[in-house]
PDB file of C-alpha atoms and ligand atoms in Angstrom:
ATOM      1  CA  MET P   1      18.671 -27.842   8.180  1.00 56.00           C
ATOM      2  CA  GLN P   2      18.957 -31.383   9.411  1.00 61.00           C
ATOM      3  CA  PRO P   3      19.608 -34.066   6.822  1.00 67.00           C
ATOM      4  CA  LEU P   4      16.469 -35.993   5.957  1.00 84.00           C
ATOM      5  CA  LEU P   5      16.055 -39.279   7.765  1.00 93.00           C
ATOM      6  CA  THR P   6      16.123 -42.467   5.761  1.00 94.00           C
ATOM      7  CA  LEU P   7      14.084 -45.431   6.962  1.00 97.00           C
ATOM      8  CA  PRO P   8      14.480 -47.659   8.814  1.00 97.00           C
ATOM      9  CA  HIS P   9      16.215 -45.408  11.307  1.00 98.00           C
ATOM     10  CA  THR P  10      17.499 -46.254  14.779  1.00 98.00           C
ATOM     11  CA  ALA P  11      18.848 -43.723  17.237  1.00 97.00           C
ATOM     12  CA  LEU P  12      19.671 -43.357  20.895  1.00 98.00           C
ATOM     13  CA  SER P  13      17.998 -40.509  22.757  1.00 98.00           C
ATOM     14  CA  ARG P  14      19.409 -39.340  26.063  1.00 98.00           C
ATOM     15  CA  SER P  15      16.760 -36.784  26.959  1.00 98.00           C
ATOM     16  CA  GLU P  16      13.195 -35.754  26.304  1.00 98.00           C
ATOM     17  CA  GLU P  17      14.567 -32.930  24.128  1.00 98.00           C
ATOM     18  CA  GLU P  18      16.493 -35.380  21.934  1.00 98.00           C
ATOM     19  CA  THR P  19      13.339 -37.444  21.460  1.00 98.00           C
ATOM     20  CA  GLU P  20      11.467 -34.289  20.454  1.00 98.00           C
ATOM     21  CA  ALA P  21      14.235 -33.442  17.983  1.00 98.00           C
ATOM     22  CA  LEU P  22      13.926 -36.865  16.384  1.00 98.00           C
ATOM     23  CA  GLY P  23      10.172 -36.313  16.124  1.00 98.00           C
ATOM     24  CA  ALA P  24      10.855 -33.028  14.350  1.00 98.00           C
ATOM     25  CA  ALA P  25      13.233 -34.731  11.900  1.00 97.00           C
ATOM     26  CA  PHE P  26      10.625 -37.406  11.234  1.00 98.00           C
ATOM     27  CA  ALA P  27       8.032 -34.687  10.589  1.00 98.00           C
ATOM     28  CA  ALA P  28      10.305 -33.244   7.898  1.00 97.00           C
ATOM     29  CA  LEU P  29      10.445 -36.672   6.283  1.00 97.00           C
ATOM     30  CA  LEU P  30       6.644 -36.895   6.359  1.00 97.00           C
ATOM     31  CA  ALA P  31       6.318 -33.426   4.855  1.00 96.00           C
ATOM     32  CA  GLY P  32       8.626 -34.500   2.047  1.00 95.00           C
ATOM     33  CA  ARG P  33       6.528 -37.574   1.350  1.00 95.00           C
ATOM     34  CA  GLY P  34       3.453 -35.442   0.702  1.00 93.00           C
ATOM     35  CA  GLU P  35       0.990 -38.240   1.459  1.00 97.00           C
ATOM     36  CA  PRO P  36      -2.619 -37.090   1.872  1.00 97.00           C
ATOM     37  CA  LEU P  37      -2.950 -39.151   5.050  1.00 98.00           C
ATOM     38  CA  SER P  38      -0.134 -40.737   7.040  1.00 98.00           C
ATOM     39  CA  PHE P  39      -0.498 -43.134   9.959  1.00 98.00           C
ATOM     40  CA  VAL P  40       2.134 -43.323  12.677  1.00 98.00           C
ATOM     41  CA  ALA P  41       1.947 -46.018  15.359  1.00 98.00           C
ATOM     42  CA  LEU P  42       3.846 -45.120  18.545  1.00 98.00           C
ATOM     43  CA  GLU P  43       4.928 -48.151  20.535  1.00 97.00           C
ATOM     44  CA  GLY P  44       6.552 -48.345  23.937  1.00 97.00           C
ATOM     45  CA  ASP P  45       5.735 -48.714  27.616  1.00 96.00           C
ATOM     46  CA  LEU P  46       4.146 -46.098  29.858  1.00 95.00           C
ATOM     47  CA  GLY P  47       6.537 -43.165  30.060  1.00 96.00           C
ATOM     48  CA  ALA P  48       8.694 -44.360  27.163  1.00 98.00           C
ATOM     49  CA  GLY P  49       8.409 -40.988  25.427  1.00 98.00           C
ATOM     50  CA  LYS P  50       5.656 -41.448  22.859  1.00 98.00           C
ATOM     51  CA  THR P  51       4.002 -38.147  23.678  1.00 97.00           C
ATOM     52  CA  ALA P  52       7.397 -36.410  23.659  1.00 98.00           C
ATOM     53  CA  PHE P  53       7.975 -37.690  20.126  1.00 98.00           C
ATOM     54  CA  VAL P  54       4.549 -36.377  19.060  1.00 98.00           C
ATOM     55  CA  ARG P  55       5.476 -32.986  20.547  1.00 98.00           C
ATOM     56  CA  GLY P  56       8.464 -32.898  18.200  1.00 98.00           C
ATOM     57  CA  VAL P  57       6.349 -33.829  15.188  1.00 98.00           C
ATOM     58  CA  ALA P  58       3.863 -31.096  16.054  1.00 98.00           C
ATOM     59  CA  SER P  59       6.624 -28.497  16.426  1.00 97.00           C
ATOM     60  CA  VAL P  60       7.170 -28.800  12.671  1.00 97.00           C
ATOM     61  CA  LEU P  61       3.737 -29.669  11.266  1.00 97.00           C
ATOM     62  CA  SER P  62       1.547 -27.727  13.705  1.00 97.00           C
ATOM     63  CA  PRO P  63       3.673 -25.050  15.386  1.00 96.00           C
ATOM     64  CA  GLY P  64       2.355 -23.575  18.611  1.00 95.00           C
ATOM     65  CA  SER P  65       0.343 -26.656  19.554  1.00 94.00           C
ATOM     66  CA  ARG P  66       0.312 -27.681  23.186  1.00 93.00           C
ATOM     67  CA  VAL P  67       0.878 -31.414  23.042  1.00 94.00           C
ATOM     68  CA  GLN P  68      -0.138 -33.317  26.143  1.00 87.00           C
ATOM     69  CA  SER P  69      -1.032 -36.880  26.778  1.00 78.00           C
ATOM     70  CA  PRO P  70      -4.605 -37.276  25.546  1.00 63.00           C
ATOM     71  CA  THR P  71      -5.202 -40.255  27.807  1.00 65.00           C
ATOM     72  CA  PHE P  72      -8.567 -39.047  29.052  1.00 78.00           C
ATOM     73  CA  ALA P  73      -9.720 -37.774  25.686  1.00 87.00           C
ATOM     74  CA  LEU P  74      -8.683 -40.552  23.262  1.00 93.00           C
ATOM     75  CA  LEU P  75      -8.034 -37.828  20.672  1.00 95.00           C
ATOM     76  CA  ARG P  76      -6.533 -34.378  20.489  1.00 95.00           C
ATOM     77  CA  GLU P  77      -6.371 -32.419  17.253  1.00 96.00           C
ATOM     78  CA  TYR P  78      -3.715 -29.852  16.417  1.00 97.00           C
ATOM     79  CA  ARG P  79      -4.280 -27.392  13.609  1.00 96.00           C
ATOM     80  CA  GLY P  80      -1.430 -24.966  13.971  1.00 93.00           C
ATOM     81  CA  GLY P  81      -0.143 -25.523  10.447  1.00 91.00           C
ATOM     82  CA  GLY P  82      -1.181 -26.743   7.032  1.00 87.00           C
ATOM     83  CA  THR P  83      -1.317 -30.367   8.182  1.00 94.00           C
ATOM     84  CA  PRO P  84      -3.991 -31.413  10.665  1.00 97.00           C
ATOM     85  CA  LEU P  85      -2.585 -33.729  13.332  1.00 98.00           C
ATOM     86  CA  TYR P  86      -4.750 -36.333  15.069  1.00 98.00           C
ATOM     87  CA  HIS P  87      -3.113 -37.490  18.282  1.00 97.00           C
ATOM     88  CA  PHE P  88      -4.749 -40.610  19.670  1.00 96.00           C
ATOM     89  CA  ASP P  89      -4.022 -42.288  22.988  1.00 94.00           C
ATOM     90  CA  LEU P  90      -5.855 -45.601  22.858  1.00 94.00           C
ATOM     91  CA  TYR P  91      -4.711 -46.930  26.230  1.00 92.00           C
ATOM     92  CA  ARG P  92      -8.237 -46.785  27.596  1.00 91.00           C
ATOM     93  CA  ILE P  93     -10.226 -47.568  24.465  1.00 93.00           C
ATOM     94  CA  ALA P  94     -12.830 -50.278  24.982  1.00 88.00           C
ATOM     95  CA  ASP P  95     -13.051 -51.664  21.461  1.00 87.00           C
ATOM     96  CA  GLU P  96     -13.030 -50.687  17.812  1.00 87.00           C
ATOM     97  CA  ASP P  97     -16.671 -49.526  18.013  1.00 88.00           C
ATOM     98  CA  ASP P  98     -15.495 -46.969  20.534  1.00 92.00           C
ATOM     99  CA  LEU P  99     -12.986 -45.813  17.938  1.00 94.00           C
ATOM    100  CA  ALA P 100     -15.788 -44.918  15.530  1.00 94.00           C
ATOM    101  CA  THR P 101     -17.151 -42.399  18.046  1.00 93.00           C
ATOM    102  CA  THR P 102     -13.924 -40.400  17.759  1.00 94.00           C
ATOM    103  CA  GLY P 103     -14.369 -39.939  14.018  1.00 96.00           C
ATOM    104  CA  TYR P 104     -11.264 -42.027  13.333  1.00 97.00           C
ATOM    105  CA  PHE P 105     -12.748 -43.688  10.255  1.00 96.00           C
ATOM    106  CA  ASP P 106     -13.713 -40.341   8.714  1.00 97.00           C
ATOM    107  CA  ILE P 107     -10.220 -38.826   8.746  1.00 98.00           C
ATOM    108  CA  GLU P 108      -9.116 -38.227   5.172  1.00 97.00           C
ATOM    109  CA  GLU P 109      -6.208 -35.851   5.393  1.00 97.00           C
ATOM    110  CA  GLY P 110      -3.300 -35.122   7.690  1.00 98.00           C
ATOM    111  CA  VAL P 111      -1.234 -37.229  10.053  1.00 98.00           C
ATOM    112  CA  ILE P 112      -2.613 -39.702  12.584  1.00 98.00           C
ATOM    113  CA  LEU P 113      -0.268 -40.330  15.512  1.00 98.00           C
ATOM    114  CA  ALA P 114      -1.534 -43.203  17.638  1.00 97.00           C
ATOM    115  CA  GLU P 115      -0.230 -44.233  21.046  1.00 96.00           C
ATOM    116  CA  TRP P 116      -1.245 -47.777  22.049  1.00 95.00           C
ATOM    117  CA  SER P 117      -2.478 -48.657  18.545  1.00 94.00           C
ATOM    118  CA  GLY P 118      -2.038 -52.334  19.471  1.00 93.00           C
ATOM    119  CA  ARG P 119      -5.514 -51.928  21.006  1.00 93.00           C
ATOM    120  CA  ILE P 120      -7.066 -51.548  17.536  1.00 94.00           C
ATOM    121  CA  PRO P 121      -5.322 -54.188  15.404  1.00 93.00           C
ATOM    122  CA  GLY P 122      -8.241 -54.474  12.987  1.00 93.00           C
ATOM    123  CA  ALA P 123      -8.325 -50.751  12.284  1.00 95.00           C
ATOM    124  CA  LEU P 124      -4.712 -50.144  11.297  1.00 96.00           C
ATOM    125  CA  PRO P 125      -4.126 -49.055   7.709  1.00 97.00           C
ATOM    126  CA  PRO P 126      -1.887 -51.358   5.670  1.00 97.00           C
ATOM    127  CA  HIS P 127       0.730 -48.667   5.087  1.00 98.00           C
ATOM    128  CA  ARG P 128       2.083 -47.169   8.263  1.00 98.00           C
ATOM    129  CA  TYR P 129       5.093 -45.849  10.090  1.00 98.00           C
ATOM    130  CA  THR P 130       5.969 -47.438  13.408  1.00 98.00           C
ATOM    131  CA  VAL P 131       8.007 -45.627  16.029  1.00 98.00           C
ATOM    132  CA  ARG P 132       9.213 -47.880  18.829  1.00 98.00           C
ATOM    133  CA  LEU P 133      10.716 -46.363  21.980  1.00 98.00           C
ATOM    134  CA  GLU P 134      12.455 -48.568  24.516  1.00 98.00           C
ATOM    135  CA  ARG P 135      14.287 -47.831  27.718  1.00 98.00           C
ATOM    136  CA  THR P 136      17.854 -49.090  27.745  1.00 98.00           C
ATOM    137  CA  GLU P 137      19.881 -50.405  30.650  1.00 97.00           C
ATOM    138  CA  ASN P 138      21.866 -47.215  30.601  1.00 96.00           C
ATOM    139  CA  GLY P 139      20.202 -44.892  33.097  1.00 93.00           C
ATOM    140  CA  GLU P 140      16.750 -43.358  33.561  1.00 96.00           C
ATOM    141  CA  ASN P 141      16.719 -41.187  30.484  1.00 98.00           C
ATOM    142  CA  GLU P 142      18.159 -43.180  27.625  1.00 98.00           C
ATOM    143  CA  ARG P 143      15.823 -44.542  24.971  1.00 98.00           C
ATOM    144  CA  SER P 144      16.462 -46.610  21.884  1.00 98.00           C
ATOM    145  CA  ILE P 145      14.151 -45.364  19.145  1.00 98.00           C
ATOM    146  CA  THR P 146      13.454 -47.184  15.895  1.00 98.00           C
ATOM    147  CA  ILE P 147      11.359 -45.770  13.082  1.00 98.00           C
ATOM    148  CA  LYS P 148      10.266 -48.033  10.273  1.00 98.00           C
ATOM    149  CA  GLU P 149       7.774 -48.105   7.446  1.00 97.00           C
ATOM    150  CA  THR P 150       5.690 -51.152   6.563  1.00 96.00           C
ATOM    151  CA  ASP P 151       3.000 -51.991   4.032  1.00 96.00           C
ATOM    152  CA  ASP P 152       0.898 -55.096   4.671  1.00 92.00           C
ATOM    153  CA  ASP P 153      -0.224 -55.026   1.040  1.00 93.00           C
ATOM    154  CA  HIS P 154       3.360 -55.205  -0.191  1.00 91.00           C
ATOM    155  CA  PRO P 155       5.277 -57.153   2.441  1.00 85.00           C
ATOM    156  CA  ARG P 156       8.960 -57.672   1.920  1.00 77.00           C
ATOM    157  CA  THR P 157       9.995 -61.267   1.595  1.00 64.00           C
TER     158      THR P 157
HETATM  159  N1  ATP M 201      15.115 -39.820  26.309  1.00 72.30           N
HETATM  160  C1  ATP M 201      13.869 -39.501  26.683  1.00 72.30           C
HETATM  161  N2  ATP M 201      12.897 -39.346  25.759  1.00 72.30           N
HETATM  162  C2  ATP M 201      11.629 -39.061  26.134  1.00 72.30           C
HETATM  163  N3  ATP M 201      11.209 -38.885  27.402  1.00 72.30           N
HETATM  164  C3  ATP M 201      12.153 -39.024  28.370  1.00 72.30           C
HETATM  165  C4  ATP M 201      13.495 -39.317  28.049  1.00 72.30           C
HETATM  166  N4  ATP M 201      14.198 -39.396  29.206  1.00 72.30           N
HETATM  167  C5  ATP M 201      13.334 -39.156  30.190  1.00 72.30           C
HETATM  168  N5  ATP M 201      12.094 -38.914  29.707  1.00 72.30           N
HETATM  169  C6  ATP M 201      10.902 -38.659  30.532  1.00 72.30           C
HETATM  170  O1  ATP M 201      10.011 -39.737  30.332  1.00 72.30           O
HETATM  171  C7  ATP M 201       8.657 -39.256  30.280  1.00 72.30           C
HETATM  172  C8  ATP M 201       8.051 -39.559  28.932  1.00 72.30           C
HETATM  173  O2  ATP M 201       6.718 -39.194  28.991  1.00 72.30           O
HETATM  174  P1  ATP M 201       5.708 -39.336  27.780  1.00 72.30           P
HETATM  175  O3  ATP M 201       4.414 -38.784  28.252  1.00 72.30           O
HETATM  176  O4  ATP M 201       6.291 -38.781  26.527  1.00 72.30           O
HETATM  177  O5  ATP M 201       5.630 -40.945  27.652  1.00 72.30           O
HETATM  178  P2  ATP M 201       4.538 -41.815  26.898  1.00 72.30           P
HETATM  179  O6  ATP M 201       5.275 -42.910  26.224  1.00 72.30           O
HETATM  180  O7  ATP M 201       3.677 -40.949  26.061  1.00 72.30           O
HETATM  181  O8  ATP M 201       3.694 -42.443  28.104  1.00 72.30           O
HETATM  182  P3  ATP M 201       2.136 -42.896  28.172  1.00 72.30           P
HETATM  183  O9  ATP M 201       2.064 -44.313  27.632  1.00 72.30           O
HETATM  184  O10 ATP M 201       1.820 -42.851  29.630  1.00 72.30           O
HETATM  185  O11 ATP M 201       1.330 -41.936  27.346  1.00 72.30           O
HETATM  186  C9  ATP M 201       8.731 -37.756  30.565  1.00 72.30           C
HETATM  187  O12 ATP M 201       8.564 -37.558  31.937  1.00 72.30           O
HETATM  188  C10 ATP M 201      10.144 -37.403  30.134  1.00 72.30           C
HETATM  189  O13 ATP M 201      10.668 -36.280  30.816  1.00 72.30           O
HETATM  190 MG1   MG M 202       1.646 -40.565  26.023  1.00 72.30          MG
END
């Protein structure tokens, strides 16, 4: 058993596998929270490792799921476990009306993992987790990953 993460959490990843492992540790944190619906914003450039992180989350919450970039689909759902996962890639979304066609606003239970959620600023829930992945200057494969939790309704001063 890995120790539970505490937030905010910052780590260095040196491989896709390490990013997946951090996603798995984060999934354990989410499972412990027991929220009916959690929202996770994944931030970072093309190829930063957002989908890799989601793969790690799914390995815990929806085992057996094949997690790929949903770029051409906007949404992929994984139901390999007790928690439905909704994996959005909003890179190509036109506007927030387009979001409604995916059923986004009807989701009541599970975990939403959204790549490129900056495209839908008006549709973000006030309470959310943000995972930011950034390349470092140290080689092709290193990423700095920060996970935080914010609540617009209860901002910290
Ligand atoms: N430390 C690392 N963590 C994650 N991925 C890494 C790492 N080092 C190298 N990679 C490589 O970077 C790529 C990350 O791809 P991934 O699809 O997860 O990125 P993404 O952020 O989802 O991109 P996009 O915005 O295009 O969806 C993969 O090819 C992976 O092998
Ligand atoms: Mg991706």
